[in-house]
Coordinates of C-alpha atoms and ligand atoms in Angstrom, one line a residue:
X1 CA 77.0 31.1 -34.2
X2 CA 76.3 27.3 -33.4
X3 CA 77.3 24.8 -36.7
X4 CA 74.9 21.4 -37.0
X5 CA 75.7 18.9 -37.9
X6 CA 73.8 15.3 -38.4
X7 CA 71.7 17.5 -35.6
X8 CA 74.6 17.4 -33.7
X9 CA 75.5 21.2 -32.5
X10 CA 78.9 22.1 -32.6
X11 CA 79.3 24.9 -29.5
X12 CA 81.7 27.7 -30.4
X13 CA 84.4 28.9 -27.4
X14 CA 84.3 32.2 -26.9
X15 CA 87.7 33.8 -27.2
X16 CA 88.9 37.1 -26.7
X17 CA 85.3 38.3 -27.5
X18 CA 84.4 36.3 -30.5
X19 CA 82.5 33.2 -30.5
X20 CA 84.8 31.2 -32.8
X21 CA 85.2 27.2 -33.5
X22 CA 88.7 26.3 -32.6
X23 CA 92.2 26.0 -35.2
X24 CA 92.4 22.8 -33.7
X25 CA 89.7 21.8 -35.9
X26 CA 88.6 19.0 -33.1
X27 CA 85.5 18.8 -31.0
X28 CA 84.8 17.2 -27.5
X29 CA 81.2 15.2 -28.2
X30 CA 79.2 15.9 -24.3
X31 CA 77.2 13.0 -23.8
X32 CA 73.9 13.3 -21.6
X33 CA 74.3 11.1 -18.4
X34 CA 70.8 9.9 -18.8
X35 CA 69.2 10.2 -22.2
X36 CA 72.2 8.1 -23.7
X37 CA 72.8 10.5 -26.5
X38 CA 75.0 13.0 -27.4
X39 CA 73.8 16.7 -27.0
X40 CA 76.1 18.6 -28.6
X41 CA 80.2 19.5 -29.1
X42 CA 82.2 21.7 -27.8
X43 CA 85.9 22.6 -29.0
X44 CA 89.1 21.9 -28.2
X45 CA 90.8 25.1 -27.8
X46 CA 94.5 25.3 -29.0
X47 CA 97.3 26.9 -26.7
X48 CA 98.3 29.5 -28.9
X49 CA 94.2 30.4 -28.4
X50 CA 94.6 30.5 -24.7
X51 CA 97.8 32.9 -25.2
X52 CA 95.3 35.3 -27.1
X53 CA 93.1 35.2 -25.0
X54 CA 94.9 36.2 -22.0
X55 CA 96.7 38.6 -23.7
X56 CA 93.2 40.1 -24.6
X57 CA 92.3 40.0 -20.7
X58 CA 95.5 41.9 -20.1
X59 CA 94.6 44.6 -22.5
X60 CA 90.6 44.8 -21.6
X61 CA 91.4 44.4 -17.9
X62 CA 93.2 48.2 -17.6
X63 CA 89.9 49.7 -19.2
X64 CA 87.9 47.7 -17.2
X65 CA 89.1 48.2 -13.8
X66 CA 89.1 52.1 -14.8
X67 CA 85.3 52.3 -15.3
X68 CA 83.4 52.8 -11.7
X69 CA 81.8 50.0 -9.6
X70 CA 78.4 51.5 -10.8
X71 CA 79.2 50.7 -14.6
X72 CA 80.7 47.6 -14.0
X73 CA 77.7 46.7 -11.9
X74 CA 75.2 47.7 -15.0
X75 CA 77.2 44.8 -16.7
X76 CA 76.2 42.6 -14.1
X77 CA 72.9 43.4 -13.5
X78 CA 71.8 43.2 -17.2
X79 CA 73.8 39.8 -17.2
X80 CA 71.2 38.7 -14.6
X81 CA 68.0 40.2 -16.3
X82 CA 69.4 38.4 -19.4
X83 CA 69.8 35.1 -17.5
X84 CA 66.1 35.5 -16.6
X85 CA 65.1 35.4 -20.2
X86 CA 66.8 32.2 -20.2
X87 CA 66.1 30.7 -17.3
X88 CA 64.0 27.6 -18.8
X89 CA 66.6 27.2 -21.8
X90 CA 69.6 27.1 -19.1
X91 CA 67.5 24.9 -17.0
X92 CA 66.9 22.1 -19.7
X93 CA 70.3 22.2 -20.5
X94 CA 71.9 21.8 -17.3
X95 CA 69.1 18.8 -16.7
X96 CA 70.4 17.3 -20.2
X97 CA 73.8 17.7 -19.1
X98 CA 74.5 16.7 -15.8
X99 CA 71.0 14.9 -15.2
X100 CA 70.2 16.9 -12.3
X101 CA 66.3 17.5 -11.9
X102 CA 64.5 20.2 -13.9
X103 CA 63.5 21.9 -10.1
X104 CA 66.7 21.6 -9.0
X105 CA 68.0 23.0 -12.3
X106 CA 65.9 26.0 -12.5
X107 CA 66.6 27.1 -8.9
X108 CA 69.9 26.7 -9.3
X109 CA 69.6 29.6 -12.6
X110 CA 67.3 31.6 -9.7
X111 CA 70.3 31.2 -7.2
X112 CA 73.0 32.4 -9.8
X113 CA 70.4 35.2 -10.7
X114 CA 70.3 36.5 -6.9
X115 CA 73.8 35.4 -6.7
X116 CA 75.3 38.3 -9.4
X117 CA 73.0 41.0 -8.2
X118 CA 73.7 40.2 -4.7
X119 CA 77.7 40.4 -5.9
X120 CA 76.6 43.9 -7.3
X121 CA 75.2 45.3 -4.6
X122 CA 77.9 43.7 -2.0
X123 CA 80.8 45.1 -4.1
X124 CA 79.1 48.4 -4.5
X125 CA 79.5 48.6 -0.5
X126 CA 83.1 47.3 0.0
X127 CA 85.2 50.5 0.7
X128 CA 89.4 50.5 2.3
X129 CA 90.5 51.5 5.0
X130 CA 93.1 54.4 6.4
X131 CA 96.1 54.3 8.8
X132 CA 97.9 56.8 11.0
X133 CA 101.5 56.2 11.5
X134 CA 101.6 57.1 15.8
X135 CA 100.0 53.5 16.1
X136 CA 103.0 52.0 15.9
X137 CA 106.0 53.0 18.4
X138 CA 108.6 55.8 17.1
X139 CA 105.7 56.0 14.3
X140 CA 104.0 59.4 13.3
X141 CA 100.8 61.0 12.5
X142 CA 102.1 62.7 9.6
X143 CA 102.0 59.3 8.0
X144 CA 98.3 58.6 6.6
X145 CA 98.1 55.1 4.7
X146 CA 95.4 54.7 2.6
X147 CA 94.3 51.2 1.7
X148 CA 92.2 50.4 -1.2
X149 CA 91.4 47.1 -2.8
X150 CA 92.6 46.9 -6.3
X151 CA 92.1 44.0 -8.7
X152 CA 94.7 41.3 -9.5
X153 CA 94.7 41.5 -13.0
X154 CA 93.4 38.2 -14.8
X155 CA 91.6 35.4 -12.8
X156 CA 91.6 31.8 -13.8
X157 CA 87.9 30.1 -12.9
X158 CA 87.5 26.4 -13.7
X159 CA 84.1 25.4 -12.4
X160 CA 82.9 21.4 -11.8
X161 CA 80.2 19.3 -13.7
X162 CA 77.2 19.2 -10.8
X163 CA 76.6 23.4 -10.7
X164 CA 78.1 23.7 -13.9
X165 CA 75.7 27.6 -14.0
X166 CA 76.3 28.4 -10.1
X167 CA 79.6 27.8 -9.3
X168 CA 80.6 29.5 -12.7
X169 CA 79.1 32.5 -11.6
X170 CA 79.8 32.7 -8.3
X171 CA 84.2 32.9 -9.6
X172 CA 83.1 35.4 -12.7
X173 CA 80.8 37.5 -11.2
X174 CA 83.2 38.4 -8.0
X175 CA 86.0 38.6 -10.6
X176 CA 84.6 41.2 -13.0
X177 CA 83.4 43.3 -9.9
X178 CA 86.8 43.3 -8.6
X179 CA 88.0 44.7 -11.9
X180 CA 89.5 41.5 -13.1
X181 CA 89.6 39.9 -16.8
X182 CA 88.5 36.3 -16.6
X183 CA 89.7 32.9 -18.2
X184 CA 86.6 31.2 -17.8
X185 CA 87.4 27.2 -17.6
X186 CA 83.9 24.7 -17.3
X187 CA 84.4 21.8 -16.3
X188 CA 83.5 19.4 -19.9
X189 CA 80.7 17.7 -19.1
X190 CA 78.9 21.2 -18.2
X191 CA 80.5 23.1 -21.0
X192 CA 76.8 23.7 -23.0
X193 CA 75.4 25.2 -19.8
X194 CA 78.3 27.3 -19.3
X195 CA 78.3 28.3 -22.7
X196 CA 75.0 29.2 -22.5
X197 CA 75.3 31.7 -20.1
X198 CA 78.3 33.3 -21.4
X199 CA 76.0 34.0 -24.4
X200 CA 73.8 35.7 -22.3
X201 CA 76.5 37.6 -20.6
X202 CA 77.6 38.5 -24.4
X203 CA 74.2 40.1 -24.6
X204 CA 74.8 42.7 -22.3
X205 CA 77.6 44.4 -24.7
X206 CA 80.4 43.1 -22.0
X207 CA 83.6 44.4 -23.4
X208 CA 85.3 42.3 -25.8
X209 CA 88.6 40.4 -24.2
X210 CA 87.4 40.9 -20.5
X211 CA 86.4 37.4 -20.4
X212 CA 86.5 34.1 -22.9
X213 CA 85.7 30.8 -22.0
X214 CA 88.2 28.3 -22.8
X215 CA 87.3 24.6 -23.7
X216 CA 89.3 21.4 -24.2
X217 CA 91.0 18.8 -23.2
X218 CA 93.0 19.0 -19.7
X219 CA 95.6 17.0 -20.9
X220 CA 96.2 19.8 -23.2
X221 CA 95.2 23.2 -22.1
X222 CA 95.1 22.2 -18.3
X223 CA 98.8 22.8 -17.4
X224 CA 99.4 25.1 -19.5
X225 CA 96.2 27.9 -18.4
X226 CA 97.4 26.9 -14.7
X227 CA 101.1 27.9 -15.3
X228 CA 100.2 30.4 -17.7
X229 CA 102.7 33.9 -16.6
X230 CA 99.2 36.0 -17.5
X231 CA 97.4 34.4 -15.0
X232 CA 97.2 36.1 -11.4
X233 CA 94.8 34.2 -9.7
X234 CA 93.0 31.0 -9.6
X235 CA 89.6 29.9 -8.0
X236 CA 88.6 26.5 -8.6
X237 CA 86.1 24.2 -7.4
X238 CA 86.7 19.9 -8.1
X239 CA 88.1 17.0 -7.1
X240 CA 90.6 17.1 -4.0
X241 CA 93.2 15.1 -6.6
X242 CA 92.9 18.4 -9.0
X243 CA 93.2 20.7 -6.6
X244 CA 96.5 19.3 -5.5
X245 CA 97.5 18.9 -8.8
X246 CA 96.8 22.9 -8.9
X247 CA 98.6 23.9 -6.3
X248 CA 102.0 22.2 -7.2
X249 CA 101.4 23.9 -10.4
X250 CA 100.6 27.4 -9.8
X251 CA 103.6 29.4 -9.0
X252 CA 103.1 32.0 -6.8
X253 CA 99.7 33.1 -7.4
X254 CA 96.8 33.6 -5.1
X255 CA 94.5 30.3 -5.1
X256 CA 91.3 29.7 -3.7
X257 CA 90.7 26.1 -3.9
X258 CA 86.9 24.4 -3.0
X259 CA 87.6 20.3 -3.0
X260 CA 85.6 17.3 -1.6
X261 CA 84.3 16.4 1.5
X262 CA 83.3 13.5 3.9
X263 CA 80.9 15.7 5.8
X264 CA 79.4 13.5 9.0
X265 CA 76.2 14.0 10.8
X266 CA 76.8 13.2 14.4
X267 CA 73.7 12.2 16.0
X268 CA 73.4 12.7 19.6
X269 CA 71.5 10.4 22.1
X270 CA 69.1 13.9 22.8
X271 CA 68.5 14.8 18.9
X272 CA 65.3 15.3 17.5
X273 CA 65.2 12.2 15.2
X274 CA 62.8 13.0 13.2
X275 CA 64.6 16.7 12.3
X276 CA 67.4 14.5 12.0
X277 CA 66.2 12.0 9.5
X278 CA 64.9 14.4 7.3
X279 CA 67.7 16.6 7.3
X280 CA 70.0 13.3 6.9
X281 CA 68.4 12.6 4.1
X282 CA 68.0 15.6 2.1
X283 CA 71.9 16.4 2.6
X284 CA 72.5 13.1 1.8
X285 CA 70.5 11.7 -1.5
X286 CA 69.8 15.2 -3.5
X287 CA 71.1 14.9 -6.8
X288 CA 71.9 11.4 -5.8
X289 CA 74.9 12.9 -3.4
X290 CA 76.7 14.3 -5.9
X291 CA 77.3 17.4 -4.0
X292 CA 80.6 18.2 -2.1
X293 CA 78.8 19.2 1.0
X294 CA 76.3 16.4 1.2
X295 CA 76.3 14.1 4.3
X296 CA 78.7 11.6 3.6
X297 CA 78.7 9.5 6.5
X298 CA 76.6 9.3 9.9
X299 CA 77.7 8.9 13.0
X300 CA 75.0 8.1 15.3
X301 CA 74.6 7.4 19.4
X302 CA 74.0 3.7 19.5
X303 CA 71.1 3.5 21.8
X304 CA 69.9 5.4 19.1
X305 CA 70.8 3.9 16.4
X306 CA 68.2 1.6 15.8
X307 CA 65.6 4.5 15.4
X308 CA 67.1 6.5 13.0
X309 CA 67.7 3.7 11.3
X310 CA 64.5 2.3 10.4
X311 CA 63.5 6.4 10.1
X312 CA 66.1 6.8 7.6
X313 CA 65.1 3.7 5.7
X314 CA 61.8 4.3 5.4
X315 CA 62.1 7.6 3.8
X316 CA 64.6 6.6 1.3
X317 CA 62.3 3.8 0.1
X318 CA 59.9 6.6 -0.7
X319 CA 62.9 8.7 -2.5
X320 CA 61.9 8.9 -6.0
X321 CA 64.6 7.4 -8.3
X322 CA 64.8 7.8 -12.2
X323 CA 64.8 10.7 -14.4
X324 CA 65.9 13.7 -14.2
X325 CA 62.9 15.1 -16.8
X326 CA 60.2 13.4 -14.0
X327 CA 61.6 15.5 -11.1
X328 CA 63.4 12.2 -9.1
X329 CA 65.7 13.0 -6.1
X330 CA 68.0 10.0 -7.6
X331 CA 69.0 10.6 -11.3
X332 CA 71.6 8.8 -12.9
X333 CA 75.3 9.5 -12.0
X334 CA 77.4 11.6 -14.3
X335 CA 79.1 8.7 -16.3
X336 CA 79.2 5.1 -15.5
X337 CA 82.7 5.5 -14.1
X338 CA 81.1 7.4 -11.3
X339 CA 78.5 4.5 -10.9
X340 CA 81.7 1.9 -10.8
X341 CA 83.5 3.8 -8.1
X342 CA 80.1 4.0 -5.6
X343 CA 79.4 0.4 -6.8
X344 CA 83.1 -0.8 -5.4
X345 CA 82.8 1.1 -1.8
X346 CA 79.4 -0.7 -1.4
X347 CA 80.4 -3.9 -2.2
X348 CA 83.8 -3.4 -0.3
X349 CA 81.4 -2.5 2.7
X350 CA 79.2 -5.9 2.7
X351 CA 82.3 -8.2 1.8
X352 CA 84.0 -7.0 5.4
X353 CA 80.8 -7.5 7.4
X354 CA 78.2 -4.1 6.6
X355 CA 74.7 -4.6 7.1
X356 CA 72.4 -3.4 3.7
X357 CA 69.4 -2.1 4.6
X358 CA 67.9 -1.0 1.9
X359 CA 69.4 -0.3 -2.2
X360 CA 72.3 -1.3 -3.8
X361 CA 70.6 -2.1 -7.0
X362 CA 71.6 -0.5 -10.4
X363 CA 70.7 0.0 -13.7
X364 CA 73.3 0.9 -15.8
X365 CA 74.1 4.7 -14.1
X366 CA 71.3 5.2 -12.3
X367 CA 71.6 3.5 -8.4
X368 CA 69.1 3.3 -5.9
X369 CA 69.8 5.1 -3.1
X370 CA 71.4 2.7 -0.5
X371 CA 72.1 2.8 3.4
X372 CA 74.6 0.4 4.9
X373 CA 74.9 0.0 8.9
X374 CA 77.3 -1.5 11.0
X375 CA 80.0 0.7 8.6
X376 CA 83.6 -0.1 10.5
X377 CA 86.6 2.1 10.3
X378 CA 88.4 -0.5 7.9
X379 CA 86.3 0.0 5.2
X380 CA 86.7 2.2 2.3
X381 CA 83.1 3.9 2.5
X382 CA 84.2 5.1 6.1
X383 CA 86.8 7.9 4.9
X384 CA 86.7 7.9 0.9
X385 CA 84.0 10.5 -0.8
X386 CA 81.7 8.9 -3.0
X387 CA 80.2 11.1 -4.6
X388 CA 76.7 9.0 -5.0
X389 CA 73.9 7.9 -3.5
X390 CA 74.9 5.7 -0.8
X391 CA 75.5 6.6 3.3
X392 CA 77.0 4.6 5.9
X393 CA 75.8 4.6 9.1
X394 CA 79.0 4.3 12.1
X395 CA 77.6 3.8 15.5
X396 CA 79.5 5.6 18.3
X397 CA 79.3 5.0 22.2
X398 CA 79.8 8.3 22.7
X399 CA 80.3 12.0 21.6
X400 CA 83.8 11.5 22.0
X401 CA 84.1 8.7 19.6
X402 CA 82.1 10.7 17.0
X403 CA 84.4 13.6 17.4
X404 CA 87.2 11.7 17.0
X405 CA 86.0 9.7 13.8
X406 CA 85.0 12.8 12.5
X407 CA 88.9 14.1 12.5
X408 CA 90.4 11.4 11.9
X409 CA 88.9 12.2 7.6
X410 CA 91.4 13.9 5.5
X411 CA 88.6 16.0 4.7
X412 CA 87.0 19.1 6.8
X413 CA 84.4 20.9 4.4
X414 CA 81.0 21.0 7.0
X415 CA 79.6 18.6 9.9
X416 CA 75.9 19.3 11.2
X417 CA 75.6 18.2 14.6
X418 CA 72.1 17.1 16.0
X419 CA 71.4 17.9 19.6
X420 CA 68.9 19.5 21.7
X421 CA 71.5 20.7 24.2
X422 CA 73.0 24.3 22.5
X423 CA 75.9 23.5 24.8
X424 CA 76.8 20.2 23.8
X425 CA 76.3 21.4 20.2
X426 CA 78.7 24.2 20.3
X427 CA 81.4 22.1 22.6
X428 CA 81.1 19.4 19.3
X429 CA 81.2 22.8 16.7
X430 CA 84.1 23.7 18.6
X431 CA 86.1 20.5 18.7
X432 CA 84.9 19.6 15.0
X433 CA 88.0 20.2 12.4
X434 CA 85.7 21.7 9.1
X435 CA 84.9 25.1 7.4
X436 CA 81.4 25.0 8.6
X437 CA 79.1 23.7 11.2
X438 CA 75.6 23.5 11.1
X439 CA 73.5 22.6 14.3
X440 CA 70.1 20.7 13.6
X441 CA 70.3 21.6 9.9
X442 CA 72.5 19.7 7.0
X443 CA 75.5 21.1 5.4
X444 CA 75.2 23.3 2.7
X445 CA 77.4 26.1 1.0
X446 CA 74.5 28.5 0.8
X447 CA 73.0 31.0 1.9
X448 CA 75.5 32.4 -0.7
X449 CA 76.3 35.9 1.9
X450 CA 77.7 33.4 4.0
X451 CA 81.7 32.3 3.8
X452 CA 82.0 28.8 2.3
X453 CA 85.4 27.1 3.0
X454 CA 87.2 23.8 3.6
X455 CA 90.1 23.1 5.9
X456 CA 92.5 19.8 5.5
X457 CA 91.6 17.8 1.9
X458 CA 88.8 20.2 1.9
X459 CA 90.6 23.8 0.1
X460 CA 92.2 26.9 0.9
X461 CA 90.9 30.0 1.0
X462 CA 87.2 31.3 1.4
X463 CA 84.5 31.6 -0.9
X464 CA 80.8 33.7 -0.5
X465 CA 80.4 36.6 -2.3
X466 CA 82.1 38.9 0.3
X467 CA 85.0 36.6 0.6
X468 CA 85.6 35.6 -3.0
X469 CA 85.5 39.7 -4.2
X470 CA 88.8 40.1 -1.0
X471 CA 90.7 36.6 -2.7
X472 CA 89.7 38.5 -5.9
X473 CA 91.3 42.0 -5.1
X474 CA 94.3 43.0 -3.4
X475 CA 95.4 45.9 -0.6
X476 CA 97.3 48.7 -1.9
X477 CA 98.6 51.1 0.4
X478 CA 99.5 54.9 -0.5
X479 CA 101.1 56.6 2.1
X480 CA 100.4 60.2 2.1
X481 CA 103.9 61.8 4.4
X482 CA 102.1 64.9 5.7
X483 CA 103.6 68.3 6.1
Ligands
LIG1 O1 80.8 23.0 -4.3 C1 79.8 23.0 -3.5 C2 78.6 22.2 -3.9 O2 79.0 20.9 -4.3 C3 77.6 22.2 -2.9 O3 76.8 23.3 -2.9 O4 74.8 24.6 -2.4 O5 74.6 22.1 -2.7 O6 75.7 23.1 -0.7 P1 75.4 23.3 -2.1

C-alpha cells in the first residue's frame, strides 16, 4: 500500500475506497516538530479526485443510511477493537508528528476508543418524536407528525494538527452513525496519524465510497471541498481565521465550527490557591498550551496575587521541558513559525513594562514555559491566542474587573472560575460570555458526553457526541392526516 523511498514512506489517500497515490503525481513531505526529520509523505490530491470521491459518498451514502443503527454500529465497534490493536503504532505516530508526549498520545487513542463506542451506543438510543395537530389553535388531532432524524447526505470533516486521532473521530464517527458519507480532511501536519486510522477503519470491511480521506494542499483543494455542491455539511475544528474563511465560503450548508480561545481563569480573593495553581497550570502548559481550551490568561484578585504567583512559579520551574519520547509536559511547538508568534507576544509584553518571572528562553522550537505578571490591557498577550507555552497574569481589584476583561476577548470558548463561595461562582458563570464554565476545575472539552461549544470568535454550533450526531442529522416530518 505505502511506496519507500530513500526510507522515506510515501502515504497513499484513500479515495473512494482505494488507497491510491495521487494523478498529481506530487507529495507533501510532514516534517516531525522535534526529531528534525522528515517522517514520511502524503499526497496531494487533485480536484477531479475530490469530485470522485464525493460522487462515491453520494452513491455509498443511500446504501448506508438504509442498513440499521445496529449494523452501522458493528462498523464502529470493530473500528474501535481495530484501533486497539494499534494503539502503540497510532501513539508513536502522533508523538512523531505533532510532538505531543507518548502518555498523552496513547490516551488520546484510549479517548477516541471510548469516544466511537460511546457514539454507538448514544446513537443506538436517539429516537424522534410525534406531534398531534389540536396543539396548535384551529389545529386537529387527526394530524399526527412524526419526526425522525435522517442524515444529511455527505459531511465534510477537516480536523487540526494537536488531536490529529481525536478530533477526527469525534466528526467521522457521529457522521457514519447518522448515516452520512464522509470527506475526511486532516489537517497536514497530522495526516500520518489520520491515515493511520483510516487504515484501521478499512479493516473493518467499511463500505467502499462511504468515506475517503482527502490530502493536499489548501490552496488547492481547500476552496474547492468547502464549495463543493456534494457537500451538505461541514464540521471543522482550527484556527478562528479558517473558520471565517469557512463560513464566507460555504453556501448554505449546515456548519459546525470549533475555533480558538483566550480562556481566563479568574481567581477570586476566597479561592483555594493551591487547587487553583495546580489546575492553572495543568490547563495552561500541557502540550506546551497548544490546546484551544487551555488557560490563556489569568485574572487574579490582587491581594492575592502575590501568592499564586510565586505558587504558579514554583511549579512551572519543576514542569519537565524537552522531548516528547521522555514524557515532558513542554515539547517543542509544531513548526518554528509557531515558536516566532509566542516569541513576539512575550517580548511585546516585557518591552511595554511586563514583569518575567520565570522562562522565556528557547531553543530552536522548544520554549520553556514562561509566566509574565503585571500583563496590561495594551499588550498583545492580553487578548491574542498563543497557542504556546506562555500565561499572563492580569491583576483585577475586583470580580467586576475580571468579568469585564474576560468579555471584553473576541473569544468565548470556556472560563473556570475559582471561588469557595457556589454563589459568587455561579453569579461569575452567569455573567461570563463562553460555551463552558468550569468552577474550581480548568477548562477542558471532555468528558466527551458533555456539549463542547464556543460563542463569539469561539464557533457555532455544538459538538459532544449527542450534539454532533443532531448537527449531523436532520428532522423530517411525515404527517399522517387521520381518517
Ligand atoms: O479542540 C479542542 C481541543 O483543543 C481541546 O481539547 O480535550 O484538551 O480540552 P481538550
Amino acid at each position: 500500500m505505502d511506496s519507500v523511498k530513500n526510507d522515506v514512506v510515501s502515504y497513499p489517500a484513500y479515495l473512494a475506497g482505494q488507497w491510491q497515490m495521487s494523478s498529481s503525481h506530487e507529495t507533501i513531505a510532514i516534517q516531525s516538530p522535534w526529531q528534525h526529520k522528515v517522517l514520511g509523505n502524503v499526497q496531494a490530491v487533485t480536484q477531479p479526485e475530490v469530485d470522485q470521491s464525493i460522487q462515491a459518498a453520494k452513491k455509498a451514502q443511500h446504501k448506508w443510511a438504509a442498513l440499521s443503527l445496529g449494523e452501522r454500529g458493528q462498523y464502529l465497534n470493530q473500528w474501535a477493537r481495530e484501533l486497539e490493536k494499534d494503539k502503540a503504532e497510532i501513539a508513536t505516530t502522533i508523538m512523531d508528528e505533532v510532538g505531543k508526549n507518548y502518555a498523552d498520545a496513547e490516551k488520546e487513542v484510549t479517548r477516541t476508543i471510548d469516544l466511537i463506542r460511546y457514539t454507538v451506543q448514544e446513537a443506538l438510543h436517539m429516537h424522534g418524536e410525534s406531534v398531534r395537530g389540536d396543539g396548535f389553535p384551529g389545529g386537529s388531532k387527526e394530524k399526527l407528525g412524526i419526526i425522525e432524524r435522517v442524515p444529511l447526505g455527505v459531511v465534510l470533516a477537516i480536523s487540526p494538527f494537536n488531536y490529529p486521532v481525536n478530533l477526527s473521530a469525534s466528526k467521522i464517527a457521529p457522521a457514519l452513525m447518522a448515516g452520512n458519507g464522509v470527506i475526511f480532511k486532516p489537517a497536514t501536519q497530522g495526516a500520518i496519524s489520520g491515515i493511520k486510522m483510516i487504515q484501521a477503519l478499512d479493516r473493518t470491511g467499511l463500505p467502499k465510497g462511504i468515506l475517503s480521506l482527502i490530502t493536499g494542499h489548501g490552496s488547492q483543494i481547500g476552496d474547492y471541498l468547502t464549495e463543493h455542491p456534494g457537500i451538505n455539511m461541514i464540521s471543522f475544528t482550527g484556527s478562528t481565521q479558517t473558520g471565517k474563511h469557512l463560513s464566507q465560503k460555504s453556501i448554505m450548508i449546515p456548519l459546525v465550527l470549533e475555533l480558538g480561545g483566550k480562556d481566563p481563569a479568574i481567581v477570586c480573593q476566597d479561592a483555594d490557591l493551591d487547587l487553583t495553581a495546580k489546575n492553572i497550570i495543568g490547563g495552561a502548559f500541557a502540550y506546551s498550551g497548544q490546546r484551544c481550551t487551555a488557560v490563556k490568561r489569568v485574572l487574579v484578585d490582587d491581594r492575592v496575587a502575590d501568592q499564586l504567583v510565586a505558587k504558579l512559579k514554583q511549579a512551572i520551574e519543576t514542569l519537565s521541558v524537552g522531548s516528547p519520547a521522555d514524557n515532558s509536559t513542554v515539547v517543542p511547538l509544531i513548526d518554528d513559525k509557531s515558536a516566532d508568534f509566542v516569541q513576539g507576544l512575550i517580548d511585546d509584553a516585557l518591552d511595554k513594562g511586563a514583569t518575567l518571572v520565570t522562562g522565556n528562553r528557547r531553543k530552536e522550537n522548544l520554549m520553556a514555559p514562561t509566566l509574565l505578571d503585571n500583563v496590561t490591557q495594551n499588550m498583545d498577550i492580553a487578548w491574542v491566542e498563543p497557542f504556546g507555552p506562555v500565561l499572563p497574569i492580569i491583576r483585577v481589584h475586583s470580580v467586576d474587573e475580571a468579568v469585564k476583561i474576560a468579555n471584553k476577548s473576541n473569544f468565548g470558548l470556556q472560563a473556570s472560575v475559582f471561588t469557595q463561595d457556589i454563589d459568587k461562582a455561579l453569579e461569575i458563570a452567569g455573567a461570563v460570555e463562553v460555551g463552558t464554565v468550569q468552577v474550581n476545575g480548568r477548562p477542558q472539552r471532555g468528558p466527551d458526553n458533555f456539549p463542547f461549544l464556543g460563542v463569539k470568535a469561539s464557533g457555532m454550533g455544538t459538538q459532544g457526541v449527542h450534539n454532533s450526531i443532531l448537527s449531523m442529522s436532520r428532522e423530517k416530518l411525515t404527517v399522517i392526516n387521520l381518517k
